[in-house]
PDB file of C-alpha atoms in Angstrom:
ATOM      1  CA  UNK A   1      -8.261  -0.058   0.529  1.00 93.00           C
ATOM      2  CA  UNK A   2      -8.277  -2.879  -2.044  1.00 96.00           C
ATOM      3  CA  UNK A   3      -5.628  -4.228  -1.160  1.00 96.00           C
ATOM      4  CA  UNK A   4      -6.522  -4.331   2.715  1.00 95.00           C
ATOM      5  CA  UNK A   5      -9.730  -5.822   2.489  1.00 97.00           C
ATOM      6  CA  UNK A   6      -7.930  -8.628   0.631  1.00 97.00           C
ATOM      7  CA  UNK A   7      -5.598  -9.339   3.647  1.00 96.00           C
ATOM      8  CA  UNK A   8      -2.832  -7.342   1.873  1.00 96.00           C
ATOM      9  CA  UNK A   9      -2.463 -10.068  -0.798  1.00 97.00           C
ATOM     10  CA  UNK A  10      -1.164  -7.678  -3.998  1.00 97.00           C
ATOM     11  CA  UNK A  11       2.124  -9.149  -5.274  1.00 98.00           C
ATOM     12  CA  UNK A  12       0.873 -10.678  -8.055  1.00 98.00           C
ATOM     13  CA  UNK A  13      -1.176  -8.275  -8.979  1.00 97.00           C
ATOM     14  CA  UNK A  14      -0.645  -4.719  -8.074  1.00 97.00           C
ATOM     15  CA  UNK A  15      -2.556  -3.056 -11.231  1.00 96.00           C
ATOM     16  CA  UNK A  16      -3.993  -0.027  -9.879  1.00 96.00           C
ATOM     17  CA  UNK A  17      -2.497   3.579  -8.804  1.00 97.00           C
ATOM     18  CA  UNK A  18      -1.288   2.049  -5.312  1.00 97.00           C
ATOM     19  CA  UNK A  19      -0.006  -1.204  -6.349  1.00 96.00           C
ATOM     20  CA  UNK A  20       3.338   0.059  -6.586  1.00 95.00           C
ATOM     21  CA  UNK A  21       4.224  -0.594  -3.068  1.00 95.00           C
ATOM     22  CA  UNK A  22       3.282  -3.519  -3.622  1.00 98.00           C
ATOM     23  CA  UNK A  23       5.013  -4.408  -6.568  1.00 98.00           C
ATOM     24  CA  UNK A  24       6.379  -2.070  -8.565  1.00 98.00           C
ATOM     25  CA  UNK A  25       5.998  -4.356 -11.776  1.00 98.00           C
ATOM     26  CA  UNK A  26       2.227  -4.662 -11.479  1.00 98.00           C
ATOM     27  CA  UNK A  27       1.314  -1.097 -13.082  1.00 97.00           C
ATOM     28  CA  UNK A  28       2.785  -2.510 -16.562  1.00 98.00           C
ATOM     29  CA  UNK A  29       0.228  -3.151 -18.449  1.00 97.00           C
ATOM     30  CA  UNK A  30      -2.355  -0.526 -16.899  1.00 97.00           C
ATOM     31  CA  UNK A  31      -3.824   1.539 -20.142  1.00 95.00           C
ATOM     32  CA  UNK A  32      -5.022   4.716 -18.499  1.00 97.00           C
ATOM     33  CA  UNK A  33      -3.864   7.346 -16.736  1.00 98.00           C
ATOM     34  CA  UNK A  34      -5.450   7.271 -13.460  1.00 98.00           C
ATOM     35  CA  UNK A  35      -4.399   9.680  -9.840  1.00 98.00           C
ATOM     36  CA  UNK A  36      -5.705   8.303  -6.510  1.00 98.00           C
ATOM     37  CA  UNK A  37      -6.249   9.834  -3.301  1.00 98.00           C
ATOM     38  CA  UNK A  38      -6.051   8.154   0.352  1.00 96.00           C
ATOM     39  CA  UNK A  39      -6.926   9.892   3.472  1.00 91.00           C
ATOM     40  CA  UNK A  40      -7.617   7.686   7.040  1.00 89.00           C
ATOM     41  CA  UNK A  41      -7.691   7.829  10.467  1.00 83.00           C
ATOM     42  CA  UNK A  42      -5.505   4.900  11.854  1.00 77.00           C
ATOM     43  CA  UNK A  43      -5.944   4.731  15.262  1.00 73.00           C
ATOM     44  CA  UNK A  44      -6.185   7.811  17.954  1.00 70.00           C
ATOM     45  CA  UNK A  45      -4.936  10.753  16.148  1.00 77.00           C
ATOM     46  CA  UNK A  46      -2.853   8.860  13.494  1.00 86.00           C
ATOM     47  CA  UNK A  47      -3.720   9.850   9.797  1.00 91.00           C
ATOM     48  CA  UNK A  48      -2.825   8.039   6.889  1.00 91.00           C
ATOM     49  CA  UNK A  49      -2.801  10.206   3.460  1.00 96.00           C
ATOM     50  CA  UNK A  50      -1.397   8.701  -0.004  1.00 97.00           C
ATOM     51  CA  UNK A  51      -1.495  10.699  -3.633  1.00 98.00           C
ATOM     52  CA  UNK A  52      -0.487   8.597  -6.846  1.00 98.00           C
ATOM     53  CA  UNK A  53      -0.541   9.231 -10.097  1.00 98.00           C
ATOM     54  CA  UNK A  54       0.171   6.527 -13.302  1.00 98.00           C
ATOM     55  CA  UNK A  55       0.861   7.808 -16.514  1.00 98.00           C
ATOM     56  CA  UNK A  56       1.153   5.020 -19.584  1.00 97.00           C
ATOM     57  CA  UNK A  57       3.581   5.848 -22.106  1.00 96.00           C
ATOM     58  CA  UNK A  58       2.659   5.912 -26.007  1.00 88.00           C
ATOM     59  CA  UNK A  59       5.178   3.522 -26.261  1.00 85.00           C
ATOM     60  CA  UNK A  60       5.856   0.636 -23.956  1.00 89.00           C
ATOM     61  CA  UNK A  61       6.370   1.251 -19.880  1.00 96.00           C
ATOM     62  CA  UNK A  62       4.234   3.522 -17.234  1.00 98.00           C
ATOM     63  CA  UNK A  63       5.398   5.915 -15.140  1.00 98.00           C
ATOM     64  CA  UNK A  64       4.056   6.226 -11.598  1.00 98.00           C
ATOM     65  CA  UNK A  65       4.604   9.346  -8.982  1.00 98.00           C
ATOM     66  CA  UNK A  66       3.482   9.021  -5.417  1.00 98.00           C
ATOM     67  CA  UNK A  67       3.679  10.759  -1.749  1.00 98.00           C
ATOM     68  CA  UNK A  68       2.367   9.175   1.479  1.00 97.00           C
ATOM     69  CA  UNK A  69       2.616  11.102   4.563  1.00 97.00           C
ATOM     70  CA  UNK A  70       1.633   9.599   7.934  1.00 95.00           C
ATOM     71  CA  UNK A  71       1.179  11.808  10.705  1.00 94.00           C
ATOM     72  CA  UNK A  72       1.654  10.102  14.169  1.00 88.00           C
ATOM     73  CA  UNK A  73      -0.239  12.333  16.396  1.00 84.00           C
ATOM     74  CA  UNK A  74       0.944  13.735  19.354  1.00 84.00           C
ATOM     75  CA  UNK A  75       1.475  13.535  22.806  1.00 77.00           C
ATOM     76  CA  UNK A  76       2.780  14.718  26.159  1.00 79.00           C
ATOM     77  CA  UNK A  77       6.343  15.981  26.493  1.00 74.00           C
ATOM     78  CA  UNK A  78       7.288  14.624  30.284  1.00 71.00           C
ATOM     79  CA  UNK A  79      10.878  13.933  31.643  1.00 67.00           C
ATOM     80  CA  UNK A  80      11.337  12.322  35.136  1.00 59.00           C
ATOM     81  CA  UNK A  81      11.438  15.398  36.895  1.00 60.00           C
ATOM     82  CA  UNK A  82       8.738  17.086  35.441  1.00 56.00           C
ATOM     83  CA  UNK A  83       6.536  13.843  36.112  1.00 59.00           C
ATOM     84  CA  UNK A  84       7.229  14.091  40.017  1.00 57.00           C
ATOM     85  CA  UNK A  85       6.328  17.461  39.887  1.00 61.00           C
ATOM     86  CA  UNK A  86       3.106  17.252  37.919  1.00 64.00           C
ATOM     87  CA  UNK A  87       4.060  19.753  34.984  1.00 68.00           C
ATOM     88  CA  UNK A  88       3.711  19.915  31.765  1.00 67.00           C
ATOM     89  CA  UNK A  89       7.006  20.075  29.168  1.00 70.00           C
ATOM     90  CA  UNK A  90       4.428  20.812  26.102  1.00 76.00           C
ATOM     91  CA  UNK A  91       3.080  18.392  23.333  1.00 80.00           C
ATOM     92  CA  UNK A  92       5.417  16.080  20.883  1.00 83.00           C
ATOM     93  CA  UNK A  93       4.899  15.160  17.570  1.00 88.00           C
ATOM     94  CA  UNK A  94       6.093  13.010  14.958  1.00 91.00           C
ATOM     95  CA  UNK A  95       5.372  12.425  11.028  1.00 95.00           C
ATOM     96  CA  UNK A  96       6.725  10.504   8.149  1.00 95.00           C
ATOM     97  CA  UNK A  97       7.360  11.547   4.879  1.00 97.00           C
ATOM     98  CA  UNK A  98       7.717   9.401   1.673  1.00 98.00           C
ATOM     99  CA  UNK A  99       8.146  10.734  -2.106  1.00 98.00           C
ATOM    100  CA  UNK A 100       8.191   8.080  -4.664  1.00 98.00           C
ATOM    101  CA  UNK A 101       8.727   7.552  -8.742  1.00 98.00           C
ATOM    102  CA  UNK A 102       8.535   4.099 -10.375  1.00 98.00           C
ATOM    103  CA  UNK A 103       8.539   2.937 -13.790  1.00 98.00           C
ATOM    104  CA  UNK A 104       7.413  -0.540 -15.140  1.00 98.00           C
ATOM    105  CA  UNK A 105       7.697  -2.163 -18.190  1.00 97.00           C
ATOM    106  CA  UNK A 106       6.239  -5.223 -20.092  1.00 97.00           C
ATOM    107  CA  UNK A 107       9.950  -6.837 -21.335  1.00 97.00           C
ATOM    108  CA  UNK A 108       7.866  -9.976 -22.937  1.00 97.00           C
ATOM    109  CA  UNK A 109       4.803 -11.817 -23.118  1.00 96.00           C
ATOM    110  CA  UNK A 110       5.771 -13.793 -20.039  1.00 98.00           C
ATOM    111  CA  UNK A 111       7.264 -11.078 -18.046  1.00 98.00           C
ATOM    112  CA  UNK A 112       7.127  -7.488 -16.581  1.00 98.00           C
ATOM    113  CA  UNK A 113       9.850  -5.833 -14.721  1.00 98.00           C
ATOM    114  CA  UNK A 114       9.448  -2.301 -12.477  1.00 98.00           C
ATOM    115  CA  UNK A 115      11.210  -0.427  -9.980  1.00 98.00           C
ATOM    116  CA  UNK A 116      10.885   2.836  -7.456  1.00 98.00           C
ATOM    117  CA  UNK A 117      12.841   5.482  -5.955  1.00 98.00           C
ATOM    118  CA  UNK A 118      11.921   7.078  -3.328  1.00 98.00           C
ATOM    119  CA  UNK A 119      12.837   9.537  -0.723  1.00 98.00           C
ATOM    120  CA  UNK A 120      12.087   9.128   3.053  1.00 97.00           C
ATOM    121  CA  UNK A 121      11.496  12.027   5.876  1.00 96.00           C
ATOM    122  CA  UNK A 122      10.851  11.409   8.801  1.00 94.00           C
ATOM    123  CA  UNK A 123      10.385  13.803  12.366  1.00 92.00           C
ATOM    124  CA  UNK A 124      10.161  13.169  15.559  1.00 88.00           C
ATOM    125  CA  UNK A 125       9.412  16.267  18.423  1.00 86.00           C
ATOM    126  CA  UNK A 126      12.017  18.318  17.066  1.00 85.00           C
ATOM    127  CA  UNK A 127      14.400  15.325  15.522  1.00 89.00           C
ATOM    128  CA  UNK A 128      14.570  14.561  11.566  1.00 93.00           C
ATOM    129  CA  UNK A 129      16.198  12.100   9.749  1.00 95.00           C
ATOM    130  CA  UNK A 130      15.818  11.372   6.323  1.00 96.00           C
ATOM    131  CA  UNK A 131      17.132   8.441   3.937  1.00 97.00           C
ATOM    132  CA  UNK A 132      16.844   7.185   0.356  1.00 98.00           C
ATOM    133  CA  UNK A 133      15.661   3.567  -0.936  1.00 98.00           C
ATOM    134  CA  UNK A 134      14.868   1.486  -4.171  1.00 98.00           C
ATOM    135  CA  UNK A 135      12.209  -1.329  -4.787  1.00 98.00           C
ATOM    136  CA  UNK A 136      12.605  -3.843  -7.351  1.00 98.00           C
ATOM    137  CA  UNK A 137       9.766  -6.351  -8.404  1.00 98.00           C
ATOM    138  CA  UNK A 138       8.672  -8.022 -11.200  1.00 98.00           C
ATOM    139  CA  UNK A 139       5.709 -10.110 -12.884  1.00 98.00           C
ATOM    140  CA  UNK A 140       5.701 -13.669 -14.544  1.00 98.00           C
ATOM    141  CA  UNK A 141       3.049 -15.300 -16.710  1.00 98.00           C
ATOM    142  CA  UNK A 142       3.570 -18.785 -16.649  1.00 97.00           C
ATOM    143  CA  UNK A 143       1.196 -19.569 -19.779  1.00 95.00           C
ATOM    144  CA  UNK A 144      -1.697 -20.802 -17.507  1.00 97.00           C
ATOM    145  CA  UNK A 145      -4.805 -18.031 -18.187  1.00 97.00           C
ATOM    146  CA  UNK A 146      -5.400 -16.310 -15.995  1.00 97.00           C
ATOM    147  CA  UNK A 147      -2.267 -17.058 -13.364  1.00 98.00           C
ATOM    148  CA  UNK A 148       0.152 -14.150 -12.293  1.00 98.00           C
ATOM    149  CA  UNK A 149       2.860 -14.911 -10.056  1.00 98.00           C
ATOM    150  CA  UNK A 150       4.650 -11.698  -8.391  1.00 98.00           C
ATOM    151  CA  UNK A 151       7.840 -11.014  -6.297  1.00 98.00           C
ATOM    152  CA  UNK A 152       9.511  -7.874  -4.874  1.00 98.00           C
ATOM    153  CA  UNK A 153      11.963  -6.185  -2.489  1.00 98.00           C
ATOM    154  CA  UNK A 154      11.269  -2.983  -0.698  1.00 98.00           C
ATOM    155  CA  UNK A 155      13.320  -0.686   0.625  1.00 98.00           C
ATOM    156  CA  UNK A 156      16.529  -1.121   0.118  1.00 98.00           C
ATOM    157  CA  UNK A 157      18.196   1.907   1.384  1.00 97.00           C
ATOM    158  CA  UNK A 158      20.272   3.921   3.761  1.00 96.00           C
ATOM    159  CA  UNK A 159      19.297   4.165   7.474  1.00 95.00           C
ATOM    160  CA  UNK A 160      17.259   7.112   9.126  1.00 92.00           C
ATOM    161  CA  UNK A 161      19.691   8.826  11.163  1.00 88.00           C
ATOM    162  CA  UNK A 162      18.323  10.697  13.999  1.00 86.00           C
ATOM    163  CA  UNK A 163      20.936  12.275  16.090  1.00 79.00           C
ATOM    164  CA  UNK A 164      23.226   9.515  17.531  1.00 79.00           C
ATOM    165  CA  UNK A 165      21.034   6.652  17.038  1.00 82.00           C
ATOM    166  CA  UNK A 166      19.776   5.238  13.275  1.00 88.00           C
ATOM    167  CA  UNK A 167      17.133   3.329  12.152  1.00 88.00           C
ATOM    168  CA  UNK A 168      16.853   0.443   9.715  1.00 94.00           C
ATOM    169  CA  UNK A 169      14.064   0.887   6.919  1.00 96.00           C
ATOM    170  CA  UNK A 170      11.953  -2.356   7.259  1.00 96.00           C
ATOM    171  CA  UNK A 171      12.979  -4.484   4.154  1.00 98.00           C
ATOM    172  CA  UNK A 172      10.369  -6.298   2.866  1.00 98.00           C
ATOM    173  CA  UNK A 173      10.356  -9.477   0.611  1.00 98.00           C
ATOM    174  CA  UNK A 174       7.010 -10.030  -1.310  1.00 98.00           C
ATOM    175  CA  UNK A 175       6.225 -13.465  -3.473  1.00 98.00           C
ATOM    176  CA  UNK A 176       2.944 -14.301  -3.974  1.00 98.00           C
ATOM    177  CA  UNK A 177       0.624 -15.770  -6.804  1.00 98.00           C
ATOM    178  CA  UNK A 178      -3.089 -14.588  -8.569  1.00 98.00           C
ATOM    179  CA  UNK A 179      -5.442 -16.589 -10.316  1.00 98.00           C
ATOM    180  CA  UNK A 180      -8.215 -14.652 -12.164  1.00 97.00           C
ATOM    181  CA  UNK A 181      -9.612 -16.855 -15.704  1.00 96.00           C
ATOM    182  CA  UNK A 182     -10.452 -15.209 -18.113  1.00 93.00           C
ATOM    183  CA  UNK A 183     -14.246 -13.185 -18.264  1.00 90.00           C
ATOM    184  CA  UNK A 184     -14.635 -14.759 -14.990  1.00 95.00           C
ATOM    185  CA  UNK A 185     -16.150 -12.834 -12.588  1.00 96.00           C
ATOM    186  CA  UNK A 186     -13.817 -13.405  -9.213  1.00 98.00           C
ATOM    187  CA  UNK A 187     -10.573 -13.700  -8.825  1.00 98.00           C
ATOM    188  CA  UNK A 188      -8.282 -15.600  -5.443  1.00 98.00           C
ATOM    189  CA  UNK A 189      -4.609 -13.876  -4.856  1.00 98.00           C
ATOM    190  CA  UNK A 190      -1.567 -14.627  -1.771  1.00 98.00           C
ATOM    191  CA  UNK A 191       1.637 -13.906  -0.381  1.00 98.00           C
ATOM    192  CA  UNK A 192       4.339 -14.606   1.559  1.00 98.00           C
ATOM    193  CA  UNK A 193       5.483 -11.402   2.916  1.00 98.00           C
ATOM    194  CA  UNK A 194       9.217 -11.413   5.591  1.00 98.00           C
ATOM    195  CA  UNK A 195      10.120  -8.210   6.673  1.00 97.00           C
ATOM    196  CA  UNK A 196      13.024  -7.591   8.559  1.00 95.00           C
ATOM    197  CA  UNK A 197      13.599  -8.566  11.979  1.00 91.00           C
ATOM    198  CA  UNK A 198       9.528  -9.844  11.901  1.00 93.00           C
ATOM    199  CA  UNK A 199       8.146 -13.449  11.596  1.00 93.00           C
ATOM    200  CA  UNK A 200       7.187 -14.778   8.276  1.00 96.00           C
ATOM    201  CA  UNK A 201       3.439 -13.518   7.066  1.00 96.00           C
ATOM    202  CA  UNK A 202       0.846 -14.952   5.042  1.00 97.00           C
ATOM    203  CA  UNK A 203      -1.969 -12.936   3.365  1.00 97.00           C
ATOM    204  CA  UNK A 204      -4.811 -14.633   0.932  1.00 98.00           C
ATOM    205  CA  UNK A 205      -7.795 -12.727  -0.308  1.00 98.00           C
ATOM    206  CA  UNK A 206      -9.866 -12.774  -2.965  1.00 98.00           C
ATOM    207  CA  UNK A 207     -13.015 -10.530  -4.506  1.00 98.00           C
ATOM    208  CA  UNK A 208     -16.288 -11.360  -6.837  1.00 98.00           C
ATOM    209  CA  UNK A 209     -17.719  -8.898  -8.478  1.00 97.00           C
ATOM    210  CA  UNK A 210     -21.267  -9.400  -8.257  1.00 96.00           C
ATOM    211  CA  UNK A 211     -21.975  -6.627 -10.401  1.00 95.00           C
ATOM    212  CA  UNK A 212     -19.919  -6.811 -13.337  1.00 91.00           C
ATOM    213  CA  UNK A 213     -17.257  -4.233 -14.155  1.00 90.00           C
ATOM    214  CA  UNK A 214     -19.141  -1.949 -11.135  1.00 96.00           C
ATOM    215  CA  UNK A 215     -19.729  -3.690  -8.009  1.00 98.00           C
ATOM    216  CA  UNK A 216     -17.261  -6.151  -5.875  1.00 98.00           C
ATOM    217  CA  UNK A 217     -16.944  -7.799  -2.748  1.00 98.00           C
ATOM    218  CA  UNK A 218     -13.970  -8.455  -1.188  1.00 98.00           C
ATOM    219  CA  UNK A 219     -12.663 -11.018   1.414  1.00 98.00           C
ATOM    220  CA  UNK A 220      -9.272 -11.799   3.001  1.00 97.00           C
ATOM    221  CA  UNK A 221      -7.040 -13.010   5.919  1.00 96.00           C
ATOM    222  CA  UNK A 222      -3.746 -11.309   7.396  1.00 95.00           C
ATOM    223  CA  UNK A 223      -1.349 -13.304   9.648  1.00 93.00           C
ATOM    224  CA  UNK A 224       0.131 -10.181  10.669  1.00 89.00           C
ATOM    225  CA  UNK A 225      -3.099  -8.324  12.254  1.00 84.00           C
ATOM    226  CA  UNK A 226      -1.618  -9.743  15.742  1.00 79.00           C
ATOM    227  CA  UNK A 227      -4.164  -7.503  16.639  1.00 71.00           C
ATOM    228  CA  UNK A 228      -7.651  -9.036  15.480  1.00 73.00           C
ATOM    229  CA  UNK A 229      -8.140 -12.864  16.826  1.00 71.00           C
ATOM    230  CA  UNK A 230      -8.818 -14.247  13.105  1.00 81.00           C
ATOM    231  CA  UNK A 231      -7.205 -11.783  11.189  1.00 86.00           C
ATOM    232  CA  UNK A 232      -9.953 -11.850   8.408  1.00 94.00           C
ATOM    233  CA  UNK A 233     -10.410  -8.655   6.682  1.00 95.00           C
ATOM    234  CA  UNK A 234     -13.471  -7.477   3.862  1.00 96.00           C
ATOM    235  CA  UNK A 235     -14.553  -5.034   1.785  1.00 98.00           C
ATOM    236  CA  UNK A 236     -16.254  -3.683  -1.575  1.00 98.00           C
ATOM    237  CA  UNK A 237     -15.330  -1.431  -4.327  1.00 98.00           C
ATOM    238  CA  UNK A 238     -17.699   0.114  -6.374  1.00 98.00           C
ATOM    239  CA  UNK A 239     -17.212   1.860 -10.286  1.00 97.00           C
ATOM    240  CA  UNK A 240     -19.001   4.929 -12.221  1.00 95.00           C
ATOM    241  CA  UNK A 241     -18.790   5.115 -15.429  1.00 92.00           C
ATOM    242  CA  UNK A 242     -15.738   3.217 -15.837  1.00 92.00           C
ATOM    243  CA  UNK A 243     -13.554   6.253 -14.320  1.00 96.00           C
ATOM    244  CA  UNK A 244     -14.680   7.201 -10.930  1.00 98.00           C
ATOM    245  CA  UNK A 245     -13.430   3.665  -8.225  1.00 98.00           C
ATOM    246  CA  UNK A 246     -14.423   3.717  -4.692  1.00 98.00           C
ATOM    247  CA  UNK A 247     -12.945   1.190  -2.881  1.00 98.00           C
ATOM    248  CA  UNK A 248     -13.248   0.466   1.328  1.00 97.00           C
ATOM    249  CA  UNK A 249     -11.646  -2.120   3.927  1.00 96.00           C
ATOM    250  CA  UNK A 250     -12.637  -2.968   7.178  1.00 94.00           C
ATOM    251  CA  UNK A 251      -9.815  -4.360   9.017  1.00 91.00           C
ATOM    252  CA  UNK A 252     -10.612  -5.481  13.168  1.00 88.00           C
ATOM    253  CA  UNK A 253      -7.898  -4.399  15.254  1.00 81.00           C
ATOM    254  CA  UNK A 254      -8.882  -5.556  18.909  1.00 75.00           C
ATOM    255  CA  UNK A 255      -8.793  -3.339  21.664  1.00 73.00           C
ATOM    256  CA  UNK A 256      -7.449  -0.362  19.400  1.00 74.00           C
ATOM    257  CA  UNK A 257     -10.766  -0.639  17.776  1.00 74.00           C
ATOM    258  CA  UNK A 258     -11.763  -1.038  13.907  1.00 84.00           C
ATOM    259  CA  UNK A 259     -10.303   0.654  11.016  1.00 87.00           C
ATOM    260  CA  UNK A 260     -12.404   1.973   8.095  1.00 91.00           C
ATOM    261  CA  UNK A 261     -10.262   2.595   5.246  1.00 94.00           C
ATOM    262  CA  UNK A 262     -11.715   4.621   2.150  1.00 95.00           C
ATOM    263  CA  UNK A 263      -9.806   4.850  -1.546  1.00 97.00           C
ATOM    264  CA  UNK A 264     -10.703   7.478  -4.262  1.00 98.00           C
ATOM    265  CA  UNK A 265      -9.052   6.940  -8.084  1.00 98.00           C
ATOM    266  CA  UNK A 266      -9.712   8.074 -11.584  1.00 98.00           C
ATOM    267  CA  UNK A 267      -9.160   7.057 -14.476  1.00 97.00           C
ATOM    268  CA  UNK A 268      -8.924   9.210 -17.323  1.00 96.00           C
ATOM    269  CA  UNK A 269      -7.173   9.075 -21.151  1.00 90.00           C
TER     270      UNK A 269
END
């Protein structure tokens, strides 16, 4: 939900349980274990759900373990026959399936490198396919404070093969920058995002945290919402204690109405 209410924006930054796909880089330098939990309602009947965990290693590098599993509702079964004769074939139903582990690690002062593997499921009616896919991405300091430039490439994979006809996994290129100085209180982050077979994106966001270390407001701008006339996005996050993060988006999506997007995370160790 970070993320989102930023416009999407998380290349160069990434640093929190679901910034690996993202950037699988960005979890580098996190220094405590932390396991976050996602669960939305997209639009209609289509749910979102995401579990990650990041573990830190005593020595350098973190591993990260993840599953997201989007279930895209169902709906009537028809044929043209059964249409001109007003019956009913049943209900269809679909879902995706995605199991993830990534490690990232800080290789110098001026650089992190990280990378996932993951394994993809996906069903549709009474069709599966399934196919396997790596991300690569990495982190650069140039020596400004406070400046974080981040690039990756997502899936890169096999193709999901349902019966006769197969599917290409949407590779995505991500290269964006962050700027966030030191003890200041707000910080400004974008990307450039191309995904296969899609038109070039731009996302820019940026949050202040009006309450230090526990409160924040977020702000942001997707190109990609075709579906929202500005494309501006917002949100807040809010901290307990230093373990317990809240974080929520509100991203307009037109006629399909507005999504509310909710994050839970701990950190613990």
């Amino acid at each position: 939900a970070r993320a989102a209410a930023m416009g999407g924006a998380q290349a160069a930054w990434a640093d929190d349980v679901y910034g690996m796909h993202y950037n699988p880089a960005g979890t580098a330098r996190v220094a405590r274990r932390s396991v976050g939990f996602v669960h939305n309602t997209l639009f209609d009947e289509m749910n979102y759900n995401y579990l990650g965990y990041l573990h830190p290693l005593s020595s350098n590098g973190v591993f990260a373990f993840s599953a997201l599993y989007v279930d895209l509702g169902d709906v009537e079964r028809t044929t043209v026959a059964s249409g001109l004769a007003n019956t009913s074939l049943g209900r269809a139903s679909g879902a995706d399936l995605a199991i993830s582990a990534s490690y990232s690690h800080v290789v110098s002062e001026h650089l992190d490198l990280g990378a996932t593997i993951k394994a993809i499921h996906g069903r549709l009616d009474r069709y599966t396919a399934t196919a396997g896919a790596i991300d690569l991405g990495a982190r650069f300091y140039p020596g400004i404070p406070g400046l974080t430039i981040g690039a990756s490439v997502a899936n890169v994979g096999t193709k999901l093969q349902y019966l006769r006809r197969s599917e290409s996994l949407p590779l995505t290129l991500r290269l964006g920058a962050g700027y966030r100085p030191p003890a200041a209180i707000w910080g400004v982050t974008g990307d450039l995002v191309w995904v296969r077979e899609q038109d070039l994106e731009a996302k820019l966001g940026g949050e202040v945290w009006v309450w230090p270390k526990r409160f924040a407001l977020r702000l942001g701008v997707d190109s990609a919402n075709d579906l929202s006339s500005t494309g501006l996005t917002f949100g807040a996050g809010f901290v307990w204690r230093d373990d317990l993060l809240i974080d929520y988006a509100f991203v307009p999506s037109g006629d399909l109405g507005n999504q509310h997007l909710m994050a839970l995370s701990y950190q613990f160790g």
